[in-house]
Coordinates of C-alpha atoms in Angstrom, one line a residue:
M1 CA -30.9 26.4 7.3
P2 CA -32.6 23.0 7.3
T3 CA -32.2 20.5 10.1
L4 CA -30.3 17.4 9.0
R5 CA -32.1 14.1 9.0
H6 CA -29.8 11.5 10.4
T7 CA -30.5 7.9 9.6
P8 CA -29.1 5.5 12.2
F9 CA -26.9 2.6 11.1
P10 CA -27.0 -0.3 11.1
Y11 CA -30.6 -0.3 9.8
D12 CA -33.0 -2.8 8.2
V13 CA -33.1 -2.3 4.4
A14 CA -36.8 -3.1 4.6
D15 CA -37.1 0.4 6.2
L16 CA -36.1 1.9 2.8
G17 CA -38.9 0.1 1.0
L18 CA -36.6 -1.9 -1.3
S19 CA -38.3 -4.7 -3.2
D20 CA -37.1 -8.2 -3.4
D21 CA -35.9 -7.5 -6.9
D22 CA -33.9 -4.5 -5.6
R23 CA -32.2 -6.7 -3.0
A24 CA -31.4 -9.4 -5.6
A25 CA -29.9 -6.8 -7.9
A26 CA -27.2 -6.1 -5.2
H27 CA -25.4 -9.3 -6.3
A28 CA -23.9 -9.7 -2.9
R29 CA -21.8 -12.8 -3.7
L30 CA -20.2 -11.2 -6.8
F31 CA -19.4 -8.1 -4.7
E32 CA -17.7 -10.3 -2.1
D33 CA -15.7 -12.0 -4.8
F34 CA -14.6 -8.7 -6.2
V35 CA -13.5 -7.4 -2.9
A36 CA -11.6 -10.6 -2.2
I37 CA -9.7 -10.2 -5.6
V38 CA -8.7 -6.7 -4.7
R39 CA -7.5 -7.8 -1.2
R40 CA -5.4 -10.6 -2.8
L41 CA -3.9 -8.2 -5.3
R42 CA -2.9 -5.9 -2.4
R43 CA -1.3 -8.8 -0.7
E44 CA 0.5 -10.6 -3.5
C45 CA 1.1 -8.3 -6.4
P46 CA 4.3 -6.3 -5.9
W47 CA 2.9 -3.3 -7.9
D48 CA -0.4 -3.2 -6.1
V49 CA 1.3 -3.5 -2.7
Q50 CA 3.3 -0.3 -3.3
Q51 CA 0.4 1.9 -4.4
T52 CA -1.0 4.8 -2.3
H53 CA -3.9 7.2 -2.8
D54 CA -1.5 9.7 -4.2
S55 CA 0.3 7.3 -6.6
T56 CA -3.0 6.2 -8.2
K57 CA -5.2 9.3 -8.1
H58 CA -4.3 10.2 -11.7
L59 CA -5.3 6.7 -12.8
T60 CA -8.6 7.1 -11.1
I61 CA -9.2 10.3 -13.0
E62 CA -8.2 8.6 -16.3
E63 CA -10.7 5.8 -15.7
A64 CA -13.5 8.3 -15.1
Y65 CA -12.7 10.0 -18.4
E66 CA -12.5 6.7 -20.2
L67 CA -16.0 5.9 -18.9
V68 CA -17.2 9.2 -20.3
D69 CA -15.6 8.4 -23.6
A70 CA -17.5 5.0 -23.7
I71 CA -20.8 6.7 -22.9
D72 CA -20.2 9.3 -25.5
A73 CA -19.5 6.6 -28.1
G74 CA -22.8 4.9 -27.2
D75 CA -20.8 1.6 -26.7
P76 CA -22.5 -0.5 -24.0
D77 CA -19.7 -3.1 -23.9
E78 CA -17.0 -0.5 -23.3
T79 CA -19.3 1.3 -20.8
K80 CA -19.6 -1.9 -18.9
K81 CA -15.8 -2.4 -18.9
E82 CA -15.0 1.1 -17.9
L83 CA -17.6 1.0 -15.1
G84 CA -15.8 -2.1 -13.8
D85 CA -12.4 -0.3 -14.0
L86 CA -13.8 2.7 -12.0
F87 CA -15.4 0.3 -9.5
L88 CA -12.1 -1.4 -9.1
H89 CA -10.5 2.0 -8.2
V90 CA -13.2 2.6 -5.5
L91 CA -12.5 -0.7 -3.9
F92 CA -8.7 -0.2 -4.3
H93 CA -8.7 3.2 -2.6
A94 CA -10.9 1.9 0.2
H95 CA -8.5 -1.0 0.8
I96 CA -5.5 1.4 0.8
A97 CA -7.3 3.3 3.5
E98 CA -8.1 0.2 5.4
T99 CA -4.5 -0.9 5.5
D100 CA -3.5 2.6 6.5
G101 CA -6.0 2.4 9.4
T102 CA -8.0 5.5 8.3
F103 CA -11.3 3.9 7.2
D104 CA -12.6 0.9 5.4
L105 CA -15.1 -0.1 2.7
A106 CA -17.9 -0.4 5.2
D107 CA -17.3 3.2 6.3
V108 CA -17.4 4.3 2.6
M109 CA -20.7 2.6 1.9
R110 CA -22.3 3.6 5.2
A111 CA -21.3 7.3 4.7
E112 CA -22.7 7.3 1.1
M113 CA -25.9 5.6 2.1
T114 CA -26.4 7.9 5.0
K115 CA -25.9 10.9 2.7
L116 CA -28.3 9.6 0.0
V117 CA -31.0 9.0 2.6
R118 CA -30.5 12.4 4.2
R119 CA -30.4 14.3 0.9
H120 CA -33.6 12.6 -0.4
P121 CA -36.2 13.4 2.3
H122 CA -38.8 13.4 -0.5
V123 CA -38.0 9.7 -1.0
F124 CA -37.1 8.4 2.5
G125 CA -38.9 11.0 4.6
D126 CA -42.1 13.1 4.5
E127 CA -40.8 16.0 2.4
V128 CA -43.0 17.0 -0.5
V129 CA -41.5 18.4 -3.7
G130 CA -43.1 19.9 -6.7
G131 CA -40.5 18.8 -9.2
T132 CA -36.8 18.7 -10.1
G133 CA -36.2 22.4 -9.1
D134 CA -37.4 21.7 -5.5
V135 CA -35.1 18.6 -5.4
L136 CA -32.1 20.5 -6.5
R137 CA -32.8 23.4 -4.1
N138 CA -33.3 21.1 -1.2
W139 CA -30.1 19.2 -2.1
E140 CA -28.0 22.4 -2.0
A141 CA -29.6 23.5 1.2
I142 CA -28.9 20.2 2.9
K143 CA -25.3 20.2 1.7
R144 CA -24.8 23.7 3.2
A145 CA -26.3 22.5 6.4
E146 CA -23.9 19.5 6.4
R147 CA -20.9 21.8 5.9
A148 CA -22.1 24.2 8.6
E149 CA -22.5 21.2 11.0
A150 CA -19.1 19.9 10.2
G151 CA -17.5 23.3 10.3
T152 CA -16.0 22.8 6.8
E153 CA -17.2 26.0 5.1
E154 CA -14.6 28.3 3.6
A155 CA -14.1 31.7 5.3
G156 CA -17.8 32.7 5.7
P157 CA -20.5 30.4 4.4
S158 CA -21.0 30.8 0.6
A159 CA -23.6 29.5 -1.8
L160 CA -20.5 28.6 -3.9
D161 CA -19.1 26.2 -1.3
G162 CA -18.6 22.7 -2.4
V163 CA -17.4 23.2 -6.0
P164 CA -14.1 21.3 -6.3
D165 CA -11.2 23.4 -7.7
A166 CA -10.0 20.4 -9.6
L167 CA -13.0 20.2 -11.9
P168 CA -12.4 20.9 -15.6
A169 CA -12.8 24.7 -16.1
L170 CA -16.0 24.5 -18.2
L171 CA -17.7 22.1 -15.8
R172 CA -16.5 24.2 -12.8
A173 CA -17.9 27.4 -14.4
E174 CA -21.3 25.6 -14.9
R175 CA -21.4 24.4 -11.3
V176 CA -20.5 27.8 -9.9
Q177 CA -23.2 29.4 -12.1
E178 CA -25.8 26.8 -10.9
K179 CA -24.9 27.5 -7.3
A180 CA -25.3 31.2 -7.8
A181 CA -28.6 30.7 -9.7
A182 CA -30.0 28.6 -6.8
V183 CA -30.0 31.8 -4.7
G184 CA -31.4 34.0 -7.4
F185 CA -28.2 35.4 -8.9
D186 CA -28.8 34.6 -12.6
F187 CA -29.9 36.2 -15.9
P188 CA -33.7 36.4 -16.2
T189 CA -33.7 34.7 -19.6
A190 CA -31.3 33.0 -22.1
E191 CA -31.6 36.1 -24.3
D192 CA -30.2 38.3 -21.6
A193 CA -27.3 35.8 -21.3
W194 CA -26.8 36.0 -25.1
A195 CA -26.5 39.8 -24.9
K196 CA -23.7 39.3 -22.4
V197 CA -21.9 36.9 -24.8
R198 CA -22.0 39.5 -27.6
E199 CA -20.7 42.1 -25.2
E200 CA -17.8 39.9 -24.0
A201 CA -17.0 38.9 -27.6
E202 CA -16.5 42.6 -28.5
E203 CA -14.3 43.1 -25.5
V204 CA -12.1 40.2 -26.6
R205 CA -11.7 41.9 -30.0
E206 CA -10.7 45.2 -28.4
A207 CA -8.3 43.8 -25.8
A208 CA -5.1 45.9 -25.9
D209 CA -2.5 43.4 -24.6
L210 CA -2.0 39.7 -23.8
D211 CA -3.0 40.0 -20.2
A212 CA -6.2 41.8 -21.0
L213 CA -6.9 39.3 -23.8
E214 CA -6.6 36.4 -21.4
D215 CA -9.1 38.1 -19.0
E216 CA -11.6 38.9 -21.8
V217 CA -11.3 35.4 -23.3
G218 CA -12.1 34.0 -19.8
D219 CA -15.1 36.3 -19.5
L220 CA -16.3 35.3 -22.9
L221 CA -16.1 31.6 -22.2
F222 CA -17.8 32.1 -18.9
A223 CA -20.6 34.0 -20.6
V224 CA -21.0 31.2 -23.2
V225 CA -21.2 28.6 -20.4
N226 CA -24.0 30.7 -18.9
Y227 CA -25.9 30.9 -22.2
A228 CA -25.5 27.2 -22.8
R229 CA -26.7 26.4 -19.3
L230 CA -29.8 28.5 -19.7
R231 CA -30.6 26.8 -23.0
G232 CA -30.2 23.3 -21.4
V233 CA -26.8 22.4 -22.9
V234 CA -24.0 21.0 -20.8
P235 CA -20.9 23.0 -22.0
E236 CA -18.4 20.3 -21.1
T237 CA -20.3 17.8 -23.2
A238 CA -20.8 20.2 -26.1
L239 CA -17.1 21.0 -26.3
R240 CA -16.1 17.3 -26.0
R241 CA -18.4 16.6 -28.9
T242 CA -16.9 19.4 -31.0
V243 CA -13.3 18.3 -30.3
A244 CA -14.3 14.7 -31.2
K245 CA -15.9 16.0 -34.4
F246 CA -12.8 18.1 -35.3
S247 CA -10.5 15.1 -34.6
R248 CA -12.6 12.8 -36.8
R249 CA -12.6 15.2 -39.7
F250 CA -8.9 16.1 -39.4
R251 CA -8.0 12.4 -39.5
A252 CA -10.0 12.1 -42.7
V253 CA -8.0 15.0 -44.1
E254 CA -4.8 13.2 -43.2
A255 CA -6.0 10.0 -44.8
D256 CA -7.1 11.9 -48.0
L257 CA -3.8 13.9 -48.4
G258 CA -1.5 11.2 -47.1
D259 CA 2.2 12.1 -47.4
R260 CA 1.3 15.3 -49.1
L261 CA -0.3 16.8 -46.0
A262 CA 2.7 18.9 -44.9
E263 CA 3.1 20.4 -48.4
A264 CA -0.6 20.8 -49.2
G265 CA -1.9 24.4 -49.1
L266 CA -4.8 25.5 -46.9
E267 CA -7.1 25.6 -49.9
E268 CA -6.5 21.9 -50.6
M269 CA -6.9 21.1 -46.9
D270 CA -10.2 22.9 -46.8
A271 CA -11.4 21.0 -49.8
A272 CA -10.5 17.7 -48.1
W273 CA -12.2 18.9 -44.9
D274 CA -15.4 19.8 -46.7
A275 CA -15.4 16.4 -48.4
A276 CA -15.0 14.7 -45.0
K277 CA -17.8 16.8 -43.6
A278 CA -20.1 15.9 -46.5
E279 CA -19.5 12.2 -46.0
E280 CA -20.7 12.3 -42.4
P281 CA -24.3 11.1 -41.7
R282 CA -26.6 13.9 -40.8

């Protein structure tokens, strides 16, 4: 287990090798104004004053997903706005904690900066890496060392520690597989993973009851995630893209059939679907 590299704070940013342009990009005055606005809202807006971490956590999640939507749409203006909304939530939660007396914004930034420096010894230290694979392996090893030092491992240290239960299922499956793969527990090739997909698909077809079917569907989805990961596809992104594509085409079917949608047969719906698909740019 690696020794943690602790960077003392406060420190001189010059020690990190930041250029003058990097410092200028921090936009310190704008940041101060943003923080001041959040503080004033927490003092003077009746709704803001009443909020807690718990009452706003679902809104924070929504903002994160709205940012992903904007990125998926390739819309820089919306991405900018959604980044601002998510940034607001970071400042808002930090101020809630400050008024609760648990921590403040400086603690948040200091902890994150310390973590970034510690987990990038190849940038801020003398560690030598041979590529992205080494970076990821070092990252996981340092995270395990951090948990061991803090005494926050689950019962018995595990390579799977640190994957949040609240992640969307496809993303969580991918993260768990990545963690297992980092210690060598993985299919040798994508073709081996594909053979597992075919095996699990057959078991889905042969499931005898609903409980068994649920298990087998889960196994199949997990196997598909594994295959996608080994082929370089992010399953969460792939499924989001497919759902968006389905929604777009279905709306076109609704527009085509109008009030007749409920009475239209499947054959007519399929024809409208094919027409919508044909009109999409390749």
